[in-house]
Amino acid sequence: MFTAPAMLPLLARLAEPACAGGAVDRDRADEWLAEQRRRAEAGRFLVAIPFFVASASA
């Protein structure tokens, strides 16, 4: 989990493929990114990125 505004560029990089693939239109992505910037400015920003690690042995 991250709360630092420094993570905003990560969100922009994640939004780009969603727009390019047609999952989200550009206006909607821009609105969402603007909302995340407002949250960061207000100290209400949160990014949670799940990581999965698997291990096995024979």
PDB file of C-alpha atoms in Angstrom:
ATOM      1  CA  MET A   1       0.000   0.000   0.000  1.00  0.00           C
ATOM      2  CA  PHE A   2       1.237   3.442  -0.908  1.00  0.00           C
ATOM      3  CA  THR A   3       0.012   6.885   0.095  1.00  0.00           C
ATOM      4  CA  ALA A   4       2.761   9.055  -1.404  1.00  0.00           C
ATOM      5  CA  PRO A   5       1.837  11.312  -4.338  1.00  0.00           C
ATOM      6  CA  ALA A   6       5.010  10.013  -5.995  1.00  0.00           C
ATOM      7  CA  MET A   7       2.917   7.008  -7.053  1.00  0.00           C
ATOM      8  CA  LEU A   8       0.689   9.129  -9.345  1.00  0.00           C
ATOM      9  CA  PRO A   9       2.859   8.455 -12.431  1.00  0.00           C
ATOM     10  CA  LEU A  10       2.328   4.736 -11.879  1.00  0.00           C
ATOM     11  CA  LEU A  11      -1.424   5.249 -12.145  1.00  0.00           C
ATOM     12  CA  ALA A  12      -0.985   7.188 -15.363  1.00  0.00           C
ATOM     13  CA  ARG A  13       1.138   4.357 -16.788  1.00  0.00           C
ATOM     14  CA  LEU A  14      -1.585   1.877 -15.846  1.00  0.00           C
ATOM     15  CA  ALA A  15      -4.337   4.000 -17.395  1.00  0.00           C
ATOM     16  CA  GLU A  16      -2.627   4.253 -20.781  1.00  0.00           C
ATOM     17  CA  PRO A  17      -2.969   0.576 -21.778  1.00  0.00           C
ATOM     18  CA  ALA A  18      -6.572   0.583 -20.564  1.00  0.00           C
ATOM     19  CA  CYS A  19      -7.312   3.458 -22.934  1.00  0.00           C
ATOM     20  CA  ALA A  20      -5.328   1.966 -25.795  1.00  0.00           C
ATOM     21  CA  GLY A  21      -7.144  -1.344 -25.437  1.00  0.00           C
ATOM     22  CA  GLY A  22     -10.561   0.333 -25.409  1.00  0.00           C
ATOM     23  CA  ALA A  23     -11.447  -0.750 -21.870  1.00  0.00           C
ATOM     24  CA  VAL A  24     -11.783   2.893 -20.790  1.00  0.00           C
ATOM     25  CA  ASP A  25     -12.267   6.007 -22.892  1.00  0.00           C
ATOM     26  CA  ARG A  26      -9.759   8.851 -22.622  1.00  0.00           C
ATOM     27  CA  ASP A  27     -12.164  11.297 -20.931  1.00  0.00           C
ATOM     28  CA  ARG A  28     -13.017   8.792 -18.236  1.00  0.00           C
ATOM     29  CA  ALA A  29      -9.342   8.007 -17.585  1.00  0.00           C
ATOM     30  CA  ASP A  30      -8.458  11.702 -17.425  1.00  0.00           C
ATOM     31  CA  GLU A  31     -11.282  12.328 -14.929  1.00  0.00           C
ATOM     32  CA  TRP A  32     -10.089   9.438 -12.774  1.00  0.00           C
ATOM     33  CA  LEU A  33      -6.475  10.625 -12.849  1.00  0.00           C
ATOM     34  CA  ALA A  34      -7.566  14.162 -11.929  1.00  0.00           C
ATOM     35  CA  GLU A  35      -9.499  12.742  -8.981  1.00  0.00           C
ATOM     36  CA  GLN A  36      -6.408  10.868  -7.827  1.00  0.00           C
ATOM     37  CA  ARG A  37      -4.378  14.092  -8.027  1.00  0.00           C
ATOM     38  CA  ARG A  38      -7.007  15.898  -5.927  1.00  0.00           C
ATOM     39  CA  ARG A  39      -6.888  13.093  -3.383  1.00  0.00           C
ATOM     40  CA  ALA A  40      -3.079  13.308  -3.230  1.00  0.00           C
ATOM     41  CA  GLU A  41      -3.244  17.064  -2.652  1.00  0.00           C
ATOM     42  CA  ALA A  42      -5.785  16.538   0.153  1.00  0.00           C
ATOM     43  CA  GLY A  43      -3.757  13.777   1.810  1.00  0.00           C
ATOM     44  CA  ARG A  44      -6.370  11.151   0.935  1.00  0.00           C
ATOM     45  CA  PHE A  45      -4.448   9.175  -1.666  1.00  0.00           C
ATOM     46  CA  LEU A  46      -4.086   5.412  -1.466  1.00  0.00           C
ATOM     47  CA  VAL A  47      -2.753   2.858  -3.943  1.00  0.00           C
ATOM     48  CA  ALA A  48      -2.850  -0.841  -3.131  1.00  0.00           C
ATOM     49  CA  ILE A  49      -0.933  -3.150  -5.443  1.00  0.00           C
ATOM     50  CA  PRO A  50      -1.281  -6.860  -4.791  1.00  0.00           C
ATOM     51  CA  PHE A  51       1.818  -8.971  -5.197  1.00  0.00           C
ATOM     52  CA  PHE A  52       1.633 -12.742  -5.429  1.00  0.00           C
ATOM     53  CA  VAL A  53       4.625 -14.927  -4.790  1.00  0.00           C
ATOM     54  CA  ALA A  54       4.611 -18.663  -5.351  1.00  0.00           C
ATOM     55  CA  SER A  55       7.261 -21.158  -4.457  1.00  0.00           C
ATOM     56  CA  ALA A  56       7.559 -24.873  -5.017  1.00  0.00           C
ATOM     57  CA  SER A  57      10.028 -27.657  -4.743  1.00  0.00           C
ATOM     58  CA  ALA A  58      10.117 -31.087  -6.270  1.00  0.00           C
TER      59      ALA A  58
END
